[in-house]
Coordinates of C-alpha atoms in Angstrom, one line a residue:
X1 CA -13.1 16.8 -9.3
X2 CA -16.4 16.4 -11.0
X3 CA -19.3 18.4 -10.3
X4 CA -22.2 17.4 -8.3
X5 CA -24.8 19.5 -10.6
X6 CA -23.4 17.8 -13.6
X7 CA -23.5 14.4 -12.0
X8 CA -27.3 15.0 -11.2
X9 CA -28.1 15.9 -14.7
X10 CA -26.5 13.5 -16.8
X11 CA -25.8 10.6 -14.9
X12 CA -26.1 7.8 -17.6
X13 CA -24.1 10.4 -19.5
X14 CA -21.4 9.9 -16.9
X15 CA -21.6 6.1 -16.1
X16 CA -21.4 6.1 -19.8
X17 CA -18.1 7.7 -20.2
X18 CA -16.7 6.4 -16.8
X19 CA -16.9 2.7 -18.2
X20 CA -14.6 4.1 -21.3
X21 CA -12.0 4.1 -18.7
X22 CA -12.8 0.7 -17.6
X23 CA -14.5 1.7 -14.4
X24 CA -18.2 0.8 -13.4
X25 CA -19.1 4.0 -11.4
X26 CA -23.2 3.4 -11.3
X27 CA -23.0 2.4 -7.7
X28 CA -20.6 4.8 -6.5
X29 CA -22.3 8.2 -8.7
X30 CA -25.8 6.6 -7.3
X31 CA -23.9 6.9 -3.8
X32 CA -22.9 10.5 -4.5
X33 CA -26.4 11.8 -5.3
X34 CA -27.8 10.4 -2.2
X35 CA -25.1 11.5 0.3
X36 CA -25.7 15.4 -1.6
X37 CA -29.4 14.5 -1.2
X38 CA -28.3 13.9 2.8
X39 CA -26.3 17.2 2.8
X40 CA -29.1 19.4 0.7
X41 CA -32.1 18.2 2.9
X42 CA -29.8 18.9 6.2
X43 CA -29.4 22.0 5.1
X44 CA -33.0 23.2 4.1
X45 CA -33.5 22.1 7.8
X46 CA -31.0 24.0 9.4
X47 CA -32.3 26.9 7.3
X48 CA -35.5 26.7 8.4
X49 CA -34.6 26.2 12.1
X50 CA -32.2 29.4 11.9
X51 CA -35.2 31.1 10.5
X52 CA -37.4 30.1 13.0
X53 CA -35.1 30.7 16.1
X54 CA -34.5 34.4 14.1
X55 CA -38.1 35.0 14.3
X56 CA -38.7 33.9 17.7
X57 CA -35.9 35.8 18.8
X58 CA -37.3 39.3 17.0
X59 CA -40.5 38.5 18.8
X60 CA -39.2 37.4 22.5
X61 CA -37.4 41.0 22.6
X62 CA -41.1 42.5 21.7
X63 CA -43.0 40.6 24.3
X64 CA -40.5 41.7 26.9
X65 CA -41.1 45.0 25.9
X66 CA -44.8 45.1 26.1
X67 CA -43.8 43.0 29.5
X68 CA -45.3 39.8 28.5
X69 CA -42.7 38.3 30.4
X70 CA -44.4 34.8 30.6
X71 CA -44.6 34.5 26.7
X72 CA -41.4 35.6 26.2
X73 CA -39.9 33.1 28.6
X74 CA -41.5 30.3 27.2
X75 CA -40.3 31.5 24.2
X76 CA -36.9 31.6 25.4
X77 CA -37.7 27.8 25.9
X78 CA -38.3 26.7 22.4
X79 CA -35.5 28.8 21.0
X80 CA -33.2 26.4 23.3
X81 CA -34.4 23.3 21.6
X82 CA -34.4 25.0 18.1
X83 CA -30.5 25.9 18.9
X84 CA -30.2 22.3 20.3
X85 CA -31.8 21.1 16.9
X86 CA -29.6 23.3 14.5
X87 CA -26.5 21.8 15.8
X88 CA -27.6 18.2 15.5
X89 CA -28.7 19.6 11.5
X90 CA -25.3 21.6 11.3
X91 CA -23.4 18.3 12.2
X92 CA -25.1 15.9 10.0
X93 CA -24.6 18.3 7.0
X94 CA -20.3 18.7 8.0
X95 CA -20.6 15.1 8.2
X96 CA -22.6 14.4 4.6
X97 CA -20.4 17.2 2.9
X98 CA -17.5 15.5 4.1
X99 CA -18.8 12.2 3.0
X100 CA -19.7 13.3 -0.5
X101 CA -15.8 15.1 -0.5
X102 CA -14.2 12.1 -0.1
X103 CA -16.6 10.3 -2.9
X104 CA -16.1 12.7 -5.2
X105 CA -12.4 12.4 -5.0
X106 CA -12.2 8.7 -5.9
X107 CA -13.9 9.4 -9.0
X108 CA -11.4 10.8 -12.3
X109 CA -12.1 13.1 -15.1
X110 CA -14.7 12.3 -17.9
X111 CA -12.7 11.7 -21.1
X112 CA -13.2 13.6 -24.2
X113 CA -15.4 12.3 -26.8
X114 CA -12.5 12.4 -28.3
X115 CA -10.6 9.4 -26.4
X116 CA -10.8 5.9 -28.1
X117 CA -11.4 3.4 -25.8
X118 CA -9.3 0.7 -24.6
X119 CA -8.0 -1.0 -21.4
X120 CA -3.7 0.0 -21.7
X121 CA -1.2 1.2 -23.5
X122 CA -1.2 -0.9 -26.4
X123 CA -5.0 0.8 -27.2
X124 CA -3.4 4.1 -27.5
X125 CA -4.4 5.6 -31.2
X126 CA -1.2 7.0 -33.3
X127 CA -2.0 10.2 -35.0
X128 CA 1.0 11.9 -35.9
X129 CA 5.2 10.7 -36.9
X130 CA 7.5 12.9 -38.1
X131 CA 11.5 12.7 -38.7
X132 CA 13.1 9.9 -40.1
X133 CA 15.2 7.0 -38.3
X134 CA 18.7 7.3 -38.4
X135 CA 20.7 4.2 -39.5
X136 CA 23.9 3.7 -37.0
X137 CA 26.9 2.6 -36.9
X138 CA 27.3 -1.5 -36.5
X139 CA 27.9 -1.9 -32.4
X140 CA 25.3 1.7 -31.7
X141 CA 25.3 1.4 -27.8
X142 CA 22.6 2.5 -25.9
X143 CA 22.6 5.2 -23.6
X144 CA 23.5 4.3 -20.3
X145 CA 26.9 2.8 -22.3
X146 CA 27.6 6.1 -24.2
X147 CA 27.2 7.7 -21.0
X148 CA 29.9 6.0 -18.9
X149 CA 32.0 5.6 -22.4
X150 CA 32.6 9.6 -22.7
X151 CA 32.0 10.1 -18.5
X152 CA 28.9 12.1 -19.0
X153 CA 27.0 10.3 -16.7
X154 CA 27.4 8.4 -13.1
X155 CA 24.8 5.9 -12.1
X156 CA 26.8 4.0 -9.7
X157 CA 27.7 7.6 -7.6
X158 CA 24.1 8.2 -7.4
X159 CA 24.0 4.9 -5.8
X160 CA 26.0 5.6 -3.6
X161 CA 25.2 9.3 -2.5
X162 CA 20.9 8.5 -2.7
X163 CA 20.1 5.4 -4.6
X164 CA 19.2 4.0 -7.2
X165 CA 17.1 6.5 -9.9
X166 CA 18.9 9.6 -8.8
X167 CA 21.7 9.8 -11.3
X168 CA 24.7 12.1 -11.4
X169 CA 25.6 14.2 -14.4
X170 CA 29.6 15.0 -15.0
X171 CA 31.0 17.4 -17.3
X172 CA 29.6 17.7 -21.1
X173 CA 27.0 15.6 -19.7
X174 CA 26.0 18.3 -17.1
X175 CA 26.2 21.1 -19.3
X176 CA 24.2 19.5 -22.3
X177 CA 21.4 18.7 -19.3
X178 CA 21.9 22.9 -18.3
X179 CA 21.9 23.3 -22.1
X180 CA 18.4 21.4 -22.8
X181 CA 16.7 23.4 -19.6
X182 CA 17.8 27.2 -21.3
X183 CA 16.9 26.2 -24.1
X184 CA 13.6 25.2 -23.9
X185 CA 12.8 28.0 -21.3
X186 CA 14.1 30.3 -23.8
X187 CA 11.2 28.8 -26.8
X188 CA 8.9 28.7 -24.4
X189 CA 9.4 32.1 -23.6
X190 CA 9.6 33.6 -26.5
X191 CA 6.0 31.4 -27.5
X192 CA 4.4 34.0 -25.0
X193 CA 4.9 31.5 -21.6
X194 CA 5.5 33.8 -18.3
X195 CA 8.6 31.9 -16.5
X196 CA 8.1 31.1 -13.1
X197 CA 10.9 29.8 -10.6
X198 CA 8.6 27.9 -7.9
X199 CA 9.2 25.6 -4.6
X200 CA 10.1 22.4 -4.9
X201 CA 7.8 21.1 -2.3
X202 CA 4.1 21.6 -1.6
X203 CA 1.3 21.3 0.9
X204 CA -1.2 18.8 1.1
X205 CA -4.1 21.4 -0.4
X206 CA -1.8 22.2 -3.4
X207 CA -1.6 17.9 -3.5
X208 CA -5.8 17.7 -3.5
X209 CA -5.8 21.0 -5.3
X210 CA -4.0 19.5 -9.3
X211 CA -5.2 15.7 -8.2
X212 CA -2.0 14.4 -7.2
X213 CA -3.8 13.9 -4.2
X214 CA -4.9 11.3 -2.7
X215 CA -4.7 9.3 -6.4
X216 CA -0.9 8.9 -6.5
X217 CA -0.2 9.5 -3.1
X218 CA 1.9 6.5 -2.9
X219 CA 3.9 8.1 -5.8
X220 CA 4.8 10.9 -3.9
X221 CA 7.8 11.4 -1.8
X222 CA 6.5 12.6 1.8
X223 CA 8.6 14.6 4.0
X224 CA 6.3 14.0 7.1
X225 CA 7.9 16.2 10.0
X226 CA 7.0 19.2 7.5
X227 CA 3.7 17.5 6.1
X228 CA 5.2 18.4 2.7
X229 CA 5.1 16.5 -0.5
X230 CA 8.2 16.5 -2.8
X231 CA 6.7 17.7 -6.7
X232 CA 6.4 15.2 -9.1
X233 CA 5.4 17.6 -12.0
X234 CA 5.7 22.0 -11.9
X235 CA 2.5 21.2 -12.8
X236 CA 1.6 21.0 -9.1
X237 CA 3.1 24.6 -7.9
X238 CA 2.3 26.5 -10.8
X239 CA -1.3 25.1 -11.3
X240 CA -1.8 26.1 -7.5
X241 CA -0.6 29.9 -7.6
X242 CA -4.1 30.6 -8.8
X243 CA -5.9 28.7 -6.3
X244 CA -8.9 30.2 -4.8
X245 CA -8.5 33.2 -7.3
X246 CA -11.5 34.7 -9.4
X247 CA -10.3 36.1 -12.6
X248 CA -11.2 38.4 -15.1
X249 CA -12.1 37.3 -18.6
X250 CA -9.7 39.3 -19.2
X251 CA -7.2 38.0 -17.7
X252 CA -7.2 34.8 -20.0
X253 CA -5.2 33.2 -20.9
X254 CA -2.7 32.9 -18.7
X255 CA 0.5 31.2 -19.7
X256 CA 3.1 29.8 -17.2
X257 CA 6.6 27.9 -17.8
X258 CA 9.0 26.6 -15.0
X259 CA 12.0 24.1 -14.7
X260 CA 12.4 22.1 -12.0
X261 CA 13.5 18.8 -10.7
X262 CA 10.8 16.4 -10.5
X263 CA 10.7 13.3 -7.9
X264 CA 8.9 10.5 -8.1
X265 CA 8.9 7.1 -6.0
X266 CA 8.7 4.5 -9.1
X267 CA 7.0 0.9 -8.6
X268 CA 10.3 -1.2 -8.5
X269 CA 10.6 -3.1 -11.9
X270 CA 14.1 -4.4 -14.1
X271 CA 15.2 -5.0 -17.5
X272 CA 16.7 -2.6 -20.3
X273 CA 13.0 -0.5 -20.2
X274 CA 14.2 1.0 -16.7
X275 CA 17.7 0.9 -17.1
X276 CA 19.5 4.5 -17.4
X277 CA 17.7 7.2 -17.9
X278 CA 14.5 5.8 -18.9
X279 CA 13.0 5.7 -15.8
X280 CA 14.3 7.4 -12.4
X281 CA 13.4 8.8 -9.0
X282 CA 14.5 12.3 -9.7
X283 CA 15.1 14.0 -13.1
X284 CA 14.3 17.3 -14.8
X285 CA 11.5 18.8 -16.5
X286 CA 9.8 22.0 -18.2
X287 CA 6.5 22.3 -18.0
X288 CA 4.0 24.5 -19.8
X289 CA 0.5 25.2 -18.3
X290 CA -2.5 27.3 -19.4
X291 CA -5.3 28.4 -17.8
X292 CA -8.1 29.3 -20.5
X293 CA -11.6 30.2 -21.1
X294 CA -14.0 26.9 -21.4
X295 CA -14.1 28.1 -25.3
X296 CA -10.7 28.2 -26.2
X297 CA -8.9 25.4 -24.1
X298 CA -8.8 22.8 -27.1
X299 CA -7.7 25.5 -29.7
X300 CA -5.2 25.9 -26.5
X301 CA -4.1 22.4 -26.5
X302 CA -3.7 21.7 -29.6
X303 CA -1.5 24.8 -30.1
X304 CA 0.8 23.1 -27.2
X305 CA 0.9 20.3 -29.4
X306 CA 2.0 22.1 -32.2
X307 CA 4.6 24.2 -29.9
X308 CA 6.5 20.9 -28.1
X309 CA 5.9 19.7 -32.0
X310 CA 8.5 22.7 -33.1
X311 CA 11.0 21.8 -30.2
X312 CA 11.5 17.8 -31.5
X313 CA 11.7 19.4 -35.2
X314 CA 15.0 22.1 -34.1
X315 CA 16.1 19.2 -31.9
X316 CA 16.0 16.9 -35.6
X317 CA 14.5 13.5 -33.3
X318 CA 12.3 11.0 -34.8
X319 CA 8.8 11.4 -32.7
X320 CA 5.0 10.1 -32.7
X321 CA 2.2 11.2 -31.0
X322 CA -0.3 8.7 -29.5
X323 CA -3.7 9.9 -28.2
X324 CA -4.2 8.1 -25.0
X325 CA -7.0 5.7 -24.9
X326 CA -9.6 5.9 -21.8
X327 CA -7.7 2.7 -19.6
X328 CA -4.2 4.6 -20.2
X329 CA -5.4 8.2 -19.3
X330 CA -4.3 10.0 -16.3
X331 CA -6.6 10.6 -13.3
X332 CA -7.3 14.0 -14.0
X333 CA -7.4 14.4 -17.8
X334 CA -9.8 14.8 -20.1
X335 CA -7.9 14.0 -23.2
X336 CA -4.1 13.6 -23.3
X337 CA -1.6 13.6 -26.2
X338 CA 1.8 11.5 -25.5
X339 CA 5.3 12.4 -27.3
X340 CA 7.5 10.0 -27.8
X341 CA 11.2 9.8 -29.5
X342 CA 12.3 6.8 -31.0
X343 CA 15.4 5.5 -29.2
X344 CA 17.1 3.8 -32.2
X345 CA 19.8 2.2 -29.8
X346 CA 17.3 0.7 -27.7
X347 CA 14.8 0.0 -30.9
X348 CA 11.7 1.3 -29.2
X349 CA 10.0 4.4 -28.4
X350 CA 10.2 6.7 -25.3
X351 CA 7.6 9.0 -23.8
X352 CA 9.2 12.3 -23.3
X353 CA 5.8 14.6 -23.2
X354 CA 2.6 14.5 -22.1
X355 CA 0.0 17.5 -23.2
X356 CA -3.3 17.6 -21.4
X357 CA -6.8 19.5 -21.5
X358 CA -8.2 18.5 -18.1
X359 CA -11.3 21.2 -18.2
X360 CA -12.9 21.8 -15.4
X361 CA -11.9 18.9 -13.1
X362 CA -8.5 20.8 -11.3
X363 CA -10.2 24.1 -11.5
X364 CA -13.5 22.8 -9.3
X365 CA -10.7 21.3 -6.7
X366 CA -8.8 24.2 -7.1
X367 CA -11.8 26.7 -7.1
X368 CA -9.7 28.7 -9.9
X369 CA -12.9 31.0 -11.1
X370 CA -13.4 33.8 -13.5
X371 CA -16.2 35.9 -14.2
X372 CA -17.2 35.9 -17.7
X373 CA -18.4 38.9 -19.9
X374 CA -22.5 37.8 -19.0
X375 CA -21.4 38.5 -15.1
X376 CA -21.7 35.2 -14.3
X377 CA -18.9 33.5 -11.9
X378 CA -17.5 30.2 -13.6
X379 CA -14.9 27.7 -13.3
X380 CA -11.6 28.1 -15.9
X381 CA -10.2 25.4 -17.9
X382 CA -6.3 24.1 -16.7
X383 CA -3.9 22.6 -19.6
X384 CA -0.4 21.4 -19.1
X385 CA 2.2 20.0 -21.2
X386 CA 6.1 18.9 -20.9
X387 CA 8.1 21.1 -22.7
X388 CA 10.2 18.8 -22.5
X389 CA 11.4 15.8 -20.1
X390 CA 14.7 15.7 -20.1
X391 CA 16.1 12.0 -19.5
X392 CA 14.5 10.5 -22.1
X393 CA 15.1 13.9 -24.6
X394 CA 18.9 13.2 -23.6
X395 CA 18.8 9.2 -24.3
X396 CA 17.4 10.0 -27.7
X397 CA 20.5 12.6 -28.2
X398 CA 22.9 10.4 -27.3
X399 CA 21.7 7.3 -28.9
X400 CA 20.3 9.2 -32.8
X401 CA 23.6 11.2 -32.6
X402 CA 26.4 8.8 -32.0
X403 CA 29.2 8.4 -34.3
X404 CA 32.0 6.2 -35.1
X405 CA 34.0 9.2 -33.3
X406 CA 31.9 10.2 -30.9
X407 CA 28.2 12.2 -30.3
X408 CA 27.1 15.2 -32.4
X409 CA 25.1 17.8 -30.3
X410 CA 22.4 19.0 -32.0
X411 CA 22.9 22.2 -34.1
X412 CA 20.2 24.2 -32.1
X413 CA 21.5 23.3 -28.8
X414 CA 25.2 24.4 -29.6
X415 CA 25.1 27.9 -28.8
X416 CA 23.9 26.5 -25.8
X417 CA 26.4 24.0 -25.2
X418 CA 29.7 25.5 -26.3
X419 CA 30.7 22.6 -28.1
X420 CA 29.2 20.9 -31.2
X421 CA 30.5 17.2 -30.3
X422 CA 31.6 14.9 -27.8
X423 CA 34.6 12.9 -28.5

């Protein structure tokens, strides 16, 4: 959430960087300073009537004393219509604050100066590729075939049991899936990251509290007996242990890692880009997030970047990274660098990470604070990063390591694994 200060101060600044994202926010920021203009001015009234009724009440008790009765009873009169007053004022401000809440929540994260601009995906800027291609075998089969081929993988009893999107894994499949998740805990432990094990549903202030809420809302799976949301991203519970906390400065960084199953309810679409794991309802994912100083967070970031940059290089996968340009990048970011593996099967390129500064915009929801070394209270920075996704990690396994015999597991993940190929 953006602040209200900073949209005072530098609001051609803000209308400036807003439109990088495609969004004419003039009208709306114009809206925001005069409904906290509403809420300031109602509460400098209140104040002042509180004051006065404060005074008048210090100075009814002394005419009583001195047994001016009459003064003190008119008195008495005025301080009814002051307290009268003060709740009209103390409505009016609820009502602005409330107002200038819900304003505030429609409007996403200024982008880094850093973000190139552009309207979608096809804007997004390339700056790094590493690994090379691998040249199959004539008749490579994509995923979703080498996964029904050696019975690693049921789509159609996910069907059956759920839907479609919530895929069952069978065998060598599951335990190359268990095999992904220990592994990356394990580098992301031994990179310094605290492992947390967190719920797998949250309330609605953890929703408001990362951004998920009320942007993707209708991306959310809502269990509404409970008035609990269903995560899509351990982003959303481990972001949210720290909020309402004030730090030390000493206390950062702090570094979190979790696994858990992430769920997700998908815009309907077809065609090979959605089929098997490529895109699903449920699937599992390791997330990394940070919670720095304001002068370290992009040092931060780009040493996630560098980390999930190590885990594609032991995994021996083809990837890219893409800086997301200002129409593609996420509600709450500030700048956001995308992973992606090349599927050779399926000749394109999947995302399987995302790695995100979003500055101050969660913590100011979250009112995640520390108190830096000049005394002062301020709010941290939040980071988060996959480390990694696993359907599309596991598409690019399957499809890069196929054989005329079968799939080779990658030498990092054997230990892991048991086995070194499936035949």
């Amino acid at each position: 959430m953006l602040q209200v200060t900073d949209i005072r101060e530098n609001k051609e600044k803000y209308i400036k960087a807003l439109a990088k994202r495609g969004i004419d926010a003039a009208s709306v920021l114009e809206e925001v300073l005069n409904v906290d203009e509403e809420r300031r001015s109602s509460q400098a009234q209140l104040d002042e009537v509180l004051a006065q009724s404060n005074s008048y009440s210090k100075e009814i008790g002394k005419l009583f004393q001195s047994g001016e009765t009459q003064k003190a009873n008119e008195l008495k009169g005025k301080t009814v219509e002051l307290k009268e007053s003060s709740k009209q004022l103390n409505e009016q401000m609820v009502n602005a604050a409330e107002k200038l809440q819900q304003l505030l929540y429609t409007l996403p994260n200024i982008p880094n100066d850093l973000v190139p601009a552009g309207t979608d995906e096809n804007d997004n800027e390339e700056v790094y590729k590493e690994g090379e291609i691998p040249k199959l075998v004539e008749g490579a089969l994509p995923h979703w075939e080498l996964a029904k081929k050696y019975d690693l993988i049921d789509f159609e009893l996910g069907v059956k049991i759920t839907g479609a999107g919530f895929p069952v894994y069978k065998g060598k499949g599951a335990r190359l899936q268990r095999a992904l998740i220990s592994y990356f805990l394990d580098k992301n432990t031994s990179a310094g990251y605290t492992e947390y094990q967190v719920p797998h549903l949250v309330n609605e202030a953890s929703g408001y509290g990362t951004g998920q809420l009320p942007d993707k809302e209708g991306q959310m799976y809502h269990v509404g007996i409970d008035d609990l949301y269903l995560i899509p991203t351990a982003e959303v519970p481990v972001t949210n242990m720290f909020r309402g906390d004030l730090l030390n400065n000493s206390d950062l960084p702090i570094t979190c890692t979790g696994y858990t199953p992430c769920f997700r309810r998908e815009a309907g679409s077809y065609g090979a880009h959605v089929r098997g794991l490529n895109r699903l309802h449920q699937f599992d994912k390791v997330e990394i997030v940070r919670i720095e100083h304001p002068d370290n967070s992009y040092t931060a970031l780009d040493g996630m970047v560098e980390h999930v940059k190590d885990i594609l290089r032991e995994l021996k996968l083809p990837y890219r990274i893409l800086r997301l340009c200002g129409g593609d990048l996420g509600f709450t970011s500030a700048l956001t660098y995308d992973f992606e593996v090349f599927s050779t099967a399926q000749d394109r390129w999947l995302e399987i990470s995302s790695v995100s500064n979003f500055e101050t915009f969660q913590a100011n929801r979250l009112r995640l604070r520390f108190k830096d070394t000049d005394g002062k209270n301020k709010l941290a920075h939040t980071l988060n990063g996959s480390a990694l996704a696993l359907p599309r990690v596991l598409a690019g396994i399957l499809e890069n390591y196929q054989t005329e015999d079968g799939i080779k597991i990658p030498e990092v993940l054997v230990p892991y694994c048991g086995f070194d190929f499936i035949k």
